Amino acid sequence: MSSNLLGIRNLEPDQINELISLGRDFKKRVRAEESVPNLSRKVVGMLFFENSTRTRVSFEQAAYYLGMRSSNFATSASSMSKGETLKDTILTLRHERLDGLVMRHKSSGSPVLAARHFGGPVINAGDGQHEHPTQALADAVTIIERKGTIEGLKVAIVGDVKHSRVARSNGWLLEKLGAEVRFVGPRTLLPTQTANLPGAFYDELDEGLENVDVVICLRLQKERMEQGMIGSTGEYAHMYQINAERLQVADPGCIVMHPGPINRGVEIDDPTADGERSAITSQIENGVFVRMASLYWCFGGNA
Amino acid sequence: MRTLLRNGRIIDPSQGLDVIGSVLIEDDQVIEVGEIEDLSDIDEVYDCTGFWITPGLVDMHVHLREPGQEHKETIQTGTQAAAAGGYTTICCMPNTNPPLDNPAIIDFILDKSASPEAGGVFVAPVGALTKGLQGKELSNLGAMKRAGIVAASDEGFPVQNSQLMTDAMEFCVQLGLPIMAHCDDTSLSEGGVMNDGAVSAMLGLKGTPRTAEEIATMRNCLLSLHTGCPVHIMRVSTWGAVEIIRLMKSLGAPVTCEICPMHFTFTEEHIGDFDTKFKMQPPLRTKVDIELLEQALQDGTIDCIASDHSPHASHEVDVPFDEAPYGASTIEATLAVTLTNLMHTGILTPLETINKLSTKPAQVLHLDAGTLVPGETPVAQLTVIDPNVEWKFDRNKSFSKSKNAPFHNMTFKGKALLTFCGGEIYRDALFPSERYAIYM
């Protein structure tokens, strides 16, 4: 039995916990150089229709640890640039007998279409502004390592919430596992209607950060300034940058996270990004292990 | 040749008529309506007991896709689908390739739709308001009017420049040509693929705010008020747009409007897991909108119901949501959706229903249609409807070339069983054969 990992929103808390446990277990075993399941007969296609060196390398590393072969599908070299539809690309890979797909695409919901035509496991590596489930899992493992649990924590997700797939996946995951989720950002970068989203919404950083145990910063795209959603990076930094001064209202043990790539000096300052509160490097490392967990889980867990 | 449609419920809003009676057609003309005295020399009889006999339905908003996009629909398949939907007159939109922006293309449309291979319905073309639908220079509207357009519109590419729209309206007043306006402020809607709301926020899809429709509705109504140009607002979808139209009508603006069946049937929630069949322009809105749109249908603020039949090939809709085209193949379901969701629910009376599907659209665009009064239409145009028959819409059995039908697999109550335009142009399989007799 194989399954897809298209998003966090449609997962049950049990399934999320299973993925987290698998990820933590793989981390322990890889670090101890113990054996992990071997999926050596499996080939997974890495379809990155949008540039992402970080996530792609992380998935390739995860596949390598599981003994899988990953087949790279670079868009510039592919037939997508010759006008092939996504459906035909997916059908091609299906009949080339790839066993599974990891896909990143600029269009929200495109992994749903891929899964419909592929017929085997599809893992969403980020779709438009919709979901980025493996990032949320990496962040969950990181939080559990630092805080012992997710339940009962107060977590602030700060920045361009409106356009962020990381914000959505993290929000759903953290709420499903019992955290209090707060989305913080300027009104132009928050969704206009929030009824179908988890958590509470704040436009004042101090209010949003009060007594929080975890802060997740989001990347501010330059595009947002061009679109007139915020005056300048300086204006944004002045109002929403995570730094020691702004963190005074947070819980003294508060940790700070960022999914990367970081705009140092904009959404987070240097000392905080590199300081003892920062869990950023753990997020990156845990990304590999939760992606192992996702591959293993989607391929039915049969080694 | 004398044809009798016997003992039906005759519903003709043009005369306020809702009576049991018969209709006599001689050759291709309606001769008599009501209690027919002279039943001699009848050649054929359709027993319409329990059925409605109405003026042929009029669809103001149809995309026939020809010329240029014949893979989606042709004049032949589109008019056949129209006949099966109960229509005898349809207006085709100008966003073809090339667009309907000059008299030669209008001639082409009229010739092709009158050919024996076509579905037998009248096609009344809507000309492009601006050359190439570019929103920059007015088309040669006078020449196109002489060629036979019944209205001017830039449809899905609405004119943004208010001075150009003012000029267009002033010129159309002179020509006696109504303007059909899809209302959209594209500075607000650019990139939007669904209603800006709770569902778009959840799915991470860019939303089109209701203000985009409402600001443009207000502008077009104001320009109509001040120029005196009759403006027909296409496919209203928000309660705010309806309130604006209500206000502007009360101020005396010569505006009318239409609604499409998707917008009183579905909401943004139907998009579910990125289902492109529900990607509409303007987007599907919310339950609150539907409630207030129903009220506006009831009180007459919404004048007409149009299909906005927008066929697309299957390969064009099996794509990521943001890449999919807008619209749905709807012309064969619009009557049934209206009967099911508006008439059987008590929102519209039978007379109001047929008014919005036939008489009123004909009046808005000055078409010789929408009435059973003898001599008022070039040929007999009428539709026999079984308002109670239950049936399931199956896109695989539709005449339309395209199967992007959100009404697929839905069960409806009511269907057109016979369509007459001159003679019989469509007879549904659900029309019982024993109800037809021929004596020739």
XYZ file of C-alpha atoms in Angstrom:
743
model
C 0.000 0.000 0.000
C 1.450 3.290 -1.043
C 0.082 6.716 -0.324
C 0.679 10.322 -1.176
C 1.905 13.160 0.963
C 0.192 16.133 -0.657
C -0.308 18.300 2.385
C -0.758 18.469 6.135
C -4.350 19.754 6.100
C -5.823 16.384 5.166
C -3.699 14.313 7.559
C -4.922 12.931 10.860
C -2.864 13.733 13.983
C -1.936 10.023 14.194
C -0.465 10.104 10.721
C 1.523 13.234 11.521
C 2.852 11.653 14.706
C 3.815 8.546 12.785
C 5.818 10.620 10.294
C 7.485 12.549 13.115
C 8.413 9.330 14.960
C 9.790 7.792 11.797
C 11.872 10.905 11.167
C 13.282 10.928 14.693
C 14.032 7.224 14.515
C 15.863 7.594 11.197
C 17.865 10.471 12.618
C 18.969 8.378 15.569
C 19.891 5.431 13.371
C 21.738 7.413 10.719
C 23.737 9.292 13.333
C 24.616 6.022 15.073
C 25.429 4.476 11.709
C 22.819 1.806 12.346
C 20.928 0.207 9.500
C 17.876 1.869 8.000
C 15.305 0.308 5.639
C 16.672 -0.392 2.204
C 14.425 0.608 -0.710
C 17.114 -0.103 -3.275
C 14.763 -1.312 -5.995
C 12.857 1.973 -5.928
C 13.411 4.939 -8.197
C 11.986 8.301 -7.246
C 11.653 11.193 -9.699
C 12.687 14.618 -8.465
C 10.463 17.051 -10.343
C 11.433 20.561 -9.473
C 9.495 22.849 -11.769
C 10.533 25.705 -9.527
C 14.125 26.233 -8.462
C 14.982 24.852 -5.093
C 18.471 23.587 -4.518
C 17.946 23.198 -0.796
C 14.835 21.064 -0.779
C 15.995 19.015 -3.758
C 19.362 18.216 -2.152
C 17.587 17.334 1.065
C 15.291 14.865 -0.732
C 18.221 13.409 -2.702
C 20.132 12.881 0.508
C 17.065 11.224 2.084
C 16.659 8.926 -0.920
C 20.356 8.052 -0.776
C 20.143 7.012 2.875
C 17.251 4.697 1.972
C 19.239 3.217 -0.892
C 16.860 4.584 -3.507
C 17.880 5.973 -6.817
C 16.680 9.482 -7.517
C 16.114 10.592 -11.048
C 16.451 14.291 -11.633
C 14.056 16.122 -13.854
C 15.444 19.583 -14.393
C 12.801 21.777 -15.974
C 15.024 23.777 -18.278
C 16.257 20.552 -19.880
C 12.838 18.962 -19.953
C 9.992 18.916 -22.397
C 7.995 21.321 -20.211
C 9.886 24.065 -21.975
C 8.646 22.568 -25.264
C 5.055 23.082 -24.198
C 4.285 19.645 -22.816
C 1.475 19.687 -20.288
C 2.038 18.646 -16.697
C -0.311 15.723 -17.268
C 1.830 14.382 -20.123
C 5.044 14.808 -18.170
C 3.526 12.830 -15.311
C 2.222 10.124 -17.667
C 5.666 9.839 -19.256
C 7.337 9.301 -15.913
C 4.654 6.810 -14.939
C 5.297 4.710 -18.023
C 9.034 5.025 -17.637
C 8.215 3.017 -14.515
C 9.353 5.480 -11.893
C 8.102 4.321 -8.515
C 7.358 7.659 -6.959
C 7.584 11.402 -7.442
C 8.765 14.318 -5.400
C 7.370 17.444 -6.922
C 7.704 21.174 -6.547
C 5.556 23.403 -8.727
C 4.535 27.050 -8.769
C 0.820 26.206 -9.016
C -1.121 25.564 -5.828
C -2.804 22.170 -6.026
C -0.672 20.807 -8.873
C 0.424 17.733 -6.834
C -3.252 16.718 -6.680
C -3.286 16.587 -10.479
C 0.054 14.753 -10.543
C -1.196 12.160 -8.069
C -4.345 11.599 -10.121
C -2.328 10.763 -13.228
C 0.720 9.107 -11.722
C -0.968 6.345 -9.786
C 1.935 5.891 -7.345
C 3.192 7.862 -4.401
C 3.565 11.609 -4.898
C 5.225 13.808 -2.310
C 4.569 17.520 -2.377
C 7.833 19.436 -2.045
C 6.016 22.769 -2.139
C 3.091 23.846 -4.321
C 2.565 27.518 -4.982
C 1.231 29.230 -1.902
C -0.570 26.139 -0.690
C 1.479 23.579 1.278
C 5.012 22.471 2.061
C 4.390 19.439 4.246
C 7.960 18.185 4.678
C 9.101 21.607 5.883
C 6.367 21.504 8.512
C 7.475 18.020 9.581
C 11.118 19.149 9.846
C 10.022 22.078 11.970
C 7.889 19.814 14.162
C 10.824 17.473 14.845
C 12.996 20.500 15.639
C 10.444 21.882 18.089
C 10.012 18.513 19.792
C 13.787 18.147 20.169
C 14.076 21.560 21.801
C 10.833 21.647 23.746
C 9.974 18.018 24.339
C 6.479 18.361 22.924
C 4.270 20.454 20.691
C 1.101 20.256 22.720
C 0.423 23.367 24.736
C 3.171 25.471 23.155
C 2.563 28.969 21.879
C 4.013 29.377 18.387
C 4.189 32.624 16.423
C 4.567 32.434 12.644
C 5.741 35.877 11.555
C 5.843 37.546 8.160
C 4.295 37.087 4.743
C 1.626 34.620 5.867
C -0.643 35.338 2.925
C 1.754 34.008 0.296
C 3.460 31.333 2.381
C 3.020 27.597 1.946
C 5.287 27.098 4.967
C 2.902 29.139 7.106
C -0.096 27.062 6.046
C 1.511 23.655 6.533
C 3.081 24.643 9.832
C -0.146 26.187 11.067
C -2.185 23.076 10.348
C 0.412 20.726 11.779
C 0.956 22.661 14.979
C -2.742 23.113 15.599
C -3.492 19.440 14.970
C -0.853 18.548 17.561
C -2.258 20.917 20.163
C -0.170 24.087 19.921
C -1.568 27.612 20.074
C -0.784 29.084 16.672
C -0.445 32.814 16.088
C 0.071 34.307 12.663
C 1.707 37.734 12.768
C 2.297 40.204 9.961
C 1.210 43.447 8.347
C -2.402 43.370 7.176
C -1.332 43.459 3.550
C 0.520 40.172 4.058
C -2.171 38.382 6.063
C -5.071 36.556 4.375
C -8.186 38.701 4.127
C -10.402 35.915 5.410
C -9.182 33.426 7.957
C -12.168 31.190 8.719
C -10.611 28.123 7.073
C -7.158 28.627 8.540
C -5.893 27.512 11.922
C -4.765 29.875 14.631
C -5.258 33.510 15.501
C -4.075 36.547 13.576
C -2.113 39.544 14.853
C -0.828 42.645 13.120
C 1.201 43.829 16.140
C 4.428 41.921 16.662
C 4.634 42.598 20.411
C 1.174 41.208 20.960
C 1.854 38.190 18.773
C 5.138 37.379 20.504
C 3.871 37.656 24.058
C 4.948 34.563 26.007
C 5.549 32.477 22.869
C 7.760 29.393 23.058
C 8.621 29.303 19.364
C 8.955 31.953 16.650
C 8.986 30.890 13.020
C 10.123 33.707 10.707
C 9.013 33.702 7.094
C 11.018 34.956 4.167
C 9.995 38.342 2.769
C 10.039 38.250 -1.041
C 11.294 41.386 -2.809
C 8.212 41.121 -5.025
C 6.012 42.254 -2.142
C 7.651 45.664 -2.098
C 7.250 45.971 -5.865
C 3.592 45.045 -5.476
C 3.200 47.842 -2.966
C 2.272 45.581 -0.081
C 4.902 47.096 2.172
C 6.920 50.282 1.749
C 10.441 48.926 2.019
C 12.548 46.223 3.633
C 13.543 48.874 6.166
C 9.910 49.546 7.065
C 9.315 45.814 7.412
C 12.419 45.285 9.551
C 11.441 48.161 11.795
C 7.999 46.692 12.412
C 8.470 42.911 12.226
C 12.145 41.941 12.449
C 12.859 39.221 14.985
C 15.724 40.348 17.219
C 16.721 40.263 20.870
C 14.825 43.432 21.674
C 11.534 42.268 20.184
C 11.950 38.836 21.780
C 11.908 40.342 25.285
C 8.152 39.789 25.471
C 8.519 36.132 24.471
C 9.083 33.268 26.878
C 12.715 33.362 28.113
C 13.274 29.909 26.606
C 11.847 30.877 23.255
C 13.499 29.363 20.170
C 13.689 30.995 16.750
C 13.291 29.226 13.441
C 13.402 30.102 9.746
C 12.701 27.828 6.766
C 15.300 29.649 4.649
C 16.599 31.164 2.540
C 17.146 33.948 5.064
C 17.194 37.668 4.314
C 19.544 38.581 7.104
C 18.775 42.019 8.469
C 15.228 41.943 7.166
C 12.987 39.357 8.825
C 15.658 38.354 11.341
C 18.884 39.988 12.487
C 22.292 38.377 12.408
C 22.841 37.773 16.143
C 19.451 36.067 16.445
C 19.885 33.906 13.346
C 23.243 32.661 14.618
C 22.571 32.863 18.358
C 21.784 30.191 20.898
C 18.033 30.561 20.464
C 18.317 29.775 16.784
C 17.235 26.312 15.676
C 17.766 27.020 12.001
C 20.564 24.519 11.395
C 18.565 21.792 13.170
C 15.646 22.477 10.854
C 17.891 21.880 7.862
C 19.316 18.646 9.251
C 15.917 17.369 10.357
C 14.633 18.101 6.870
C 16.677 15.171 5.578
C 15.263 12.759 8.155
C 11.612 13.725 7.782
C 12.036 13.395 4.024
C 13.370 9.879 4.618
C 10.288 9.307 6.744
C 8.034 10.687 4.008
C 9.579 8.522 1.295
C 9.430 5.437 3.493
C 5.838 6.181 4.570
C 4.648 6.868 1.028
C 6.248 3.717 -0.318
C 4.187 1.724 2.119
C 6.817 1.231 4.759
C 7.832 -2.133 3.317
C 11.576 -2.358 3.213
C -48.924 21.737 -43.118
C -50.835 22.362 -39.895
C -49.263 21.319 -36.590
C -51.150 21.294 -33.311
C -49.497 21.416 -29.894
C -52.448 20.222 -27.900
C -53.582 20.844 -24.351
C -50.421 22.248 -22.762
C -49.894 24.926 -20.155
C -49.201 27.951 -22.301
C -46.799 30.299 -20.562
C -46.094 33.464 -22.519
C -44.693 36.327 -20.417
C -44.938 38.707 -23.396
C -48.743 38.587 -22.969
C -48.821 37.689 -19.271
C -50.404 34.445 -20.390
C -50.516 31.337 -18.204
C -53.434 29.162 -19.370
C -54.191 25.626 -20.488
C -54.628 25.546 -24.234
C -53.174 24.669 -27.594
C -50.946 26.274 -30.182
C -51.561 25.973 -33.895
C -48.620 26.268 -36.271
C -49.267 26.574 -39.980
C -46.241 26.022 -42.169
C -43.604 27.814 -40.090
C -45.781 30.387 -38.323
C -47.747 30.439 -35.096
C -51.366 31.045 -36.185
C -53.358 30.762 -33.014
C -52.763 30.392 -29.293
C -55.284 29.349 -26.649
C -58.559 27.590 -27.372
C -58.303 26.558 -31.007
C -61.703 26.524 -32.737
C -60.818 25.267 -36.182
C -59.238 21.823 -35.870
C -59.745 20.863 -39.518
C -56.927 19.603 -41.694
C -54.458 19.059 -38.862
C -51.451 17.154 -40.178
C -49.664 16.397 -36.933
C -50.450 16.605 -33.251
C -48.181 16.758 -30.228
C -50.065 15.978 -27.052
C -48.662 18.431 -24.515
C -50.886 17.492 -21.590
C -48.987 18.268 -18.397
C -46.234 20.064 -20.302
C -45.498 23.748 -20.732
C -45.633 25.445 -24.117
C -43.435 28.538 -23.995
C -41.821 30.973 -26.398
C -38.505 29.554 -27.610
C -35.832 30.250 -25.013
C -33.331 33.050 -25.651
C -29.730 32.781 -24.459
C -27.957 36.120 -24.418
C -24.533 34.782 -23.574
C -23.016 31.906 -25.517
C -19.484 31.168 -26.685
C -19.614 29.305 -29.991
C -15.797 29.455 -30.359
C -15.910 29.640 -34.154
C -13.867 30.961 -35.864
C -10.533 29.947 -34.427
C -11.251 27.566 -31.575
C -13.181 24.840 -33.326
C -11.588 22.229 -31.085
C -13.787 23.566 -28.264
C -17.030 24.110 -30.153
C -18.304 24.968 -33.612
C -21.324 26.896 -34.763
C -22.799 23.537 -35.722
C -22.254 21.740 -32.406
C -23.026 24.823 -30.339
C -26.343 25.475 -32.075
C -27.290 21.798 -31.809
C -26.566 21.963 -28.092
C -28.664 25.131 -27.880
C -31.632 23.437 -29.557
C -31.336 20.530 -27.129
C -31.330 23.014 -24.272
C -34.659 24.471 -25.450
C -33.225 27.590 -27.090
C -34.330 29.035 -30.416
C -32.251 32.220 -30.319
C -28.746 32.612 -28.943
C -26.258 35.448 -28.849
C -22.675 34.514 -29.597
C -19.803 36.320 -27.950
C -17.047 38.106 -29.867
C -13.984 36.547 -28.206
C -13.228 34.248 -31.120
C -9.976 34.177 -33.057
C -10.058 36.513 -34.893
C -12.593 38.365 -32.746
C -15.989 39.428 -34.097
C -14.871 42.981 -34.745
C -15.733 43.552 -38.400
C -18.720 43.014 -40.725
C -17.091 40.213 -42.725
C -16.859 37.965 -39.692
C -20.431 38.806 -38.743
C -21.502 37.682 -42.245
C -19.544 34.468 -41.759
C -21.311 33.750 -38.446
C -24.761 34.461 -39.858
C -24.174 32.342 -42.997
C -22.760 29.437 -41.098
C -25.485 29.430 -38.443
C -28.190 29.462 -41.137
C -26.730 26.460 -42.948
C -28.737 23.208 -42.926
C -26.013 21.423 -40.925
C -26.422 23.842 -37.993
C -28.849 23.319 -35.147
C -31.647 25.433 -36.614
C -31.616 28.179 -34.000
C -31.189 31.870 -34.726
C -27.737 33.178 -33.905
C -27.578 36.868 -33.033
C -23.935 37.952 -32.920
C -22.525 40.351 -30.344
C -19.790 42.487 -31.885
C -16.540 43.466 -30.238
C -16.822 46.920 -28.701
C -13.172 47.674 -29.459
C -10.925 46.491 -32.261
C -9.381 43.160 -31.428
C -10.964 43.351 -27.959
C -7.920 45.450 -27.081
C -9.778 48.172 -25.202
C -8.061 50.897 -27.205
C -10.065 51.927 -30.277
C -13.765 51.501 -31.006
C -14.653 48.890 -33.605
C -16.619 49.898 -36.696
C -19.831 49.479 -34.789
C -22.039 51.111 -37.424
C -20.926 48.711 -40.124
C -21.317 45.756 -37.794
C -24.782 46.938 -36.795
C -25.754 46.929 -40.469
C -24.264 43.444 -40.760
C -26.480 42.233 -37.956
C -24.949 42.530 -34.507
C -27.495 42.962 -31.727
C -25.159 44.362 -29.082
C -21.540 45.326 -28.530
C -19.282 43.929 -25.853
C -15.662 43.277 -25.039
C -16.919 40.405 -22.879
C -14.052 38.902 -20.868
C -11.677 41.743 -21.749
C -13.651 44.643 -20.302
C -12.734 48.196 -21.255
C -10.779 49.686 -18.351
C -10.478 53.230 -19.670
C -13.530 55.172 -18.525
C -13.231 57.832 -21.237
C -13.270 55.149 -23.936
C -16.290 53.529 -22.311
C -18.053 56.902 -22.213
C -17.370 57.419 -25.917
C -18.530 53.886 -26.677
C -21.791 54.504 -24.852
C -22.435 57.818 -26.550
C -21.873 56.234 -29.955
C -24.040 53.232 -29.112
C -26.895 55.529 -28.049
C -26.748 57.014 -31.540
C -26.720 53.536 -33.128
C -29.448 52.168 -30.860
C -27.069 49.380 -29.905
C -27.074 48.016 -26.354
C -23.726 47.415 -24.659
C -23.206 44.176 -22.788
C -20.679 44.687 -20.012
C -18.721 42.115 -18.093
C -17.810 44.172 -15.043
C -14.298 43.728 -13.783
C -11.713 46.221 -12.573
C -8.676 44.305 -13.723
C -6.303 46.251 -11.483
C -8.011 44.407 -8.635
C -8.652 41.053 -10.281
C -5.352 40.548 -12.106
C -4.007 37.069 -11.451
C -7.063 36.095 -9.426
C -8.371 32.596 -10.091
C -11.209 32.233 -7.561
C -13.199 34.274 -5.078
C -10.974 36.115 -2.638
C -12.127 34.634 0.623
C -11.769 31.893 3.166
C -11.362 29.122 0.592
C -8.736 30.919 -1.502
C -6.808 31.594 1.715
C -6.923 27.888 2.557
C -5.947 26.675 -0.911
C -3.244 29.272 -1.436
C -4.880 30.490 -4.644
C -4.886 34.141 -5.616
C -8.297 35.620 -5.005
C -10.395 37.978 -7.100
C -12.026 40.379 -4.666
C -15.703 41.211 -4.996
C -14.723 44.863 -5.201
C -13.304 44.203 -8.703
C -16.790 43.353 -9.938
C -18.606 45.949 -7.881
C -16.444 48.949 -8.763
C -16.771 48.152 -12.468
C -20.519 47.578 -12.093
C -20.851 50.972 -10.446
C -18.785 52.682 -13.135
C -20.733 51.128 -15.983
C -24.069 51.926 -14.352
C -23.009 55.529 -13.778
C -21.887 55.909 -17.374
C -25.174 54.395 -18.494
C -27.096 56.829 -16.301
C -25.271 59.836 -17.672
C -25.081 58.850 -21.339
C -28.482 57.198 -21.522
C -26.930 54.135 -23.146
C -28.714 50.858 -22.388
C -26.167 48.672 -20.624
C -26.695 45.030 -19.883
C -24.532 43.834 -16.983
C -23.309 40.306 -17.659
C -23.121 37.505 -15.079
C -23.613 39.277 -11.768
C -22.177 37.257 -8.914
C -22.039 39.369 -5.751
C -24.728 40.793 -3.523
C -22.984 44.152 -3.719
C -23.215 44.260 -7.513
C -26.926 43.529 -7.254
C -27.435 46.312 -4.726
C -25.630 48.730 -7.024
C -27.808 47.700 -9.961
C -30.932 48.047 -7.844
C -29.891 51.546 -6.805
C -28.946 52.614 -10.320
C -32.197 51.288 -11.752
C -34.087 53.327 -9.162
C -32.165 56.404 -10.288
C -33.307 55.780 -13.839
C -30.207 54.245 -15.417
C -31.245 52.090 -18.404
C -29.447 49.027 -17.060
C -30.424 45.379 -17.034
C -28.530 42.352 -15.863
C -28.201 38.619 -16.140
C -27.134 35.788 -13.868
C -25.619 32.471 -14.933
C -26.722 29.151 -13.451
C -23.349 28.413 -11.832
C -23.605 31.551 -9.732
C -26.912 30.619 -8.100
C -26.001 26.927 -7.774
C -22.399 26.643 -6.636
C -20.147 28.452 -4.175
C -16.382 28.771 -3.789
C -16.554 25.629 -1.621
C -17.264 23.512 -4.711
C -13.702 24.045 -5.917
C -12.833 21.494 -3.231
C -9.531 19.913 -4.161
C -8.679 22.318 -7.004
C -11.457 21.190 -9.371
C -11.032 23.294 -12.513
C -14.637 22.624 -13.606
C -15.608 25.239 -11.039
C -13.250 27.966 -12.224
C -15.547 30.775 -13.341
C -15.321 34.383 -14.389
C -16.462 36.092 -12.202
C -15.635 33.472 -9.593
C -18.134 31.406 -7.639
C -18.915 33.327 -4.478
C -20.548 32.389 -1.173
C -23.843 31.158 0.322
C -24.701 34.693 1.406
C -24.315 35.890 -2.174
C -26.598 33.128 -3.441
C -29.294 34.026 -0.902
C -29.266 37.663 -1.965
C -29.028 36.800 -5.667
C -32.142 34.660 -5.239
C -33.947 37.600 -3.663
C -32.888 39.801 -6.561
C -34.150 37.211 -9.033
C -37.449 37.196 -7.190
C -37.879 40.960 -6.982
C -36.874 41.455 -10.604
C -33.570 43.276 -10.059
C -31.964 40.423 -11.985
C -33.735 40.500 -15.336
C -32.362 37.529 -17.225
C -30.789 34.104 -16.874
C -28.052 33.310 -19.399
C -25.949 30.191 -19.746
C -22.527 31.782 -20.337
C -21.875 28.537 -22.208
C -18.053 28.385 -22.253
C -16.841 25.148 -23.771
C -13.206 24.111 -23.312
C -11.431 20.966 -24.480
C -10.584 18.373 -21.855
C -6.831 18.847 -22.258
C -7.289 22.526 -21.500
C -8.979 21.922 -18.166
C -6.834 18.995 -16.956
C -4.109 21.380 -15.813
C -3.145 23.096 -12.555
C -5.962 25.325 -11.300
C -4.243 28.631 -11.997
C -3.533 27.635 -15.616
C -7.085 26.493 -16.414
C -9.422 28.645 -18.522
C -12.587 30.137 -17.040
C -16.096 28.883 -17.662
C -18.135 25.769 -18.253
C -20.225 24.004 -20.850
C -23.740 24.813 -19.632
C -26.228 25.474 -22.417
C -27.856 22.038 -22.248
C -28.407 22.263 -18.486
C -29.354 25.901 -17.873
C -33.136 25.431 -18.157
C -33.065 22.343 -15.941
C -30.866 24.034 -13.326
C -33.200 27.028 -13.308
C -36.340 24.915 -12.977
C -34.786 22.781 -10.251
C -33.129 25.475 -8.168
C -35.412 28.476 -8.740
C -38.840 27.321 -9.926
C -39.426 24.140 -7.941
C -38.079 25.872 -4.838
C -40.701 28.607 -5.181
C -38.270 31.457 -5.807
C -39.657 32.088 -9.305
C -43.140 31.399 -10.664
C -43.348 29.574 -13.989
C -44.191 32.861 -15.692
C -41.186 34.622 -14.120
C -38.947 31.695 -15.017
C -39.828 31.831 -18.703
C -39.656 35.608 -18.653
C -36.020 35.481 -17.519
C -35.129 32.708 -19.943
C -36.911 34.055 -23.018
C -39.054 37.170 -23.111
C -36.881 39.545 -21.120
C -33.611 38.685 -22.901
C -35.389 39.248 -26.232
C -36.685 42.618 -25.041
C -33.310 43.747 -23.694
C -31.613 43.091 -27.031
C -34.616 43.976 -29.242
C -34.770 40.484 -30.715
C -37.792 39.179 -32.620
C -38.180 36.359 -30.149
C -39.522 35.581 -26.712
C -43.201 35.684 -27.622
C -45.974 33.447 -28.939
C -47.945 36.353 -30.424
C -48.592 35.396 -34.065
C -46.517 37.451 -36.485
C -44.140 38.829 -33.856
C -41.325 36.422 -34.681
C -39.973 35.644 -38.160
C -40.936 32.004 -37.713
C -42.658 30.035 -34.978
C -40.273 29.741 -32.020
C -41.436 27.669 -29.123
C -40.314 25.183 -26.555
C -42.231 22.353 -24.930
C -41.003 21.708 -21.408
C -41.838 18.882 -19.058
C -41.336 20.720 -15.752
C -41.439 17.566 -13.662
C -39.422 14.933 -15.482
C -36.401 13.798 -13.473
C -33.218 13.185 -15.388
C -29.498 13.110 -14.867
C -27.237 15.338 -16.923
C -24.602 13.211 -18.654
C -21.901 15.216 -20.398
C -21.055 12.194 -22.548
C -24.465 12.460 -24.156
C -24.304 16.191 -24.751
C -24.201 17.816 -28.163
C -21.548 20.280 -27.094
C -18.075 19.344 -28.213
C -16.682 20.098 -24.781
C -17.286 18.187 -21.604
C -16.206 20.744 -18.995
C -19.591 20.485 -17.352
C -19.931 21.120 -13.620
C -23.543 19.909 -13.850
C -22.387 16.461 -14.986
C -24.051 13.651 -13.038
C -26.437 15.981 -11.256
C -30.125 15.092 -11.194
C -32.597 17.731 -12.298
C -36.339 18.149 -12.404
C -37.541 19.575 -15.703
C -36.330 19.480 -19.283
C -37.073 20.808 -22.740
C -38.580 17.928 -24.706
C -39.349 19.705 -27.973
C -37.871 22.762 -29.607
C -39.483 24.441 -32.625
C -37.846 27.105 -34.745
C -39.905 27.193 -37.929
C -40.327 23.429 -37.660
C -39.258 20.927 -35.066
C -35.501 21.233 -34.505
C -35.158 19.020 -31.459
C -37.118 16.156 -29.968
C -35.835 14.653 -26.751
C -35.765 10.907 -26.149
C -37.872 11.570 -23.053
C -40.774 12.835 -25.187
C -43.143 9.837 -25.253
C -43.630 8.632 -28.825
C -47.321 7.909 -28.232
C -47.861 11.624 -27.711
C -47.092 12.312 -31.365
C -49.490 11.549 -34.207
C -49.179 12.327 -37.904
C -52.110 12.200 -40.319
C -50.485 12.987 -43.638
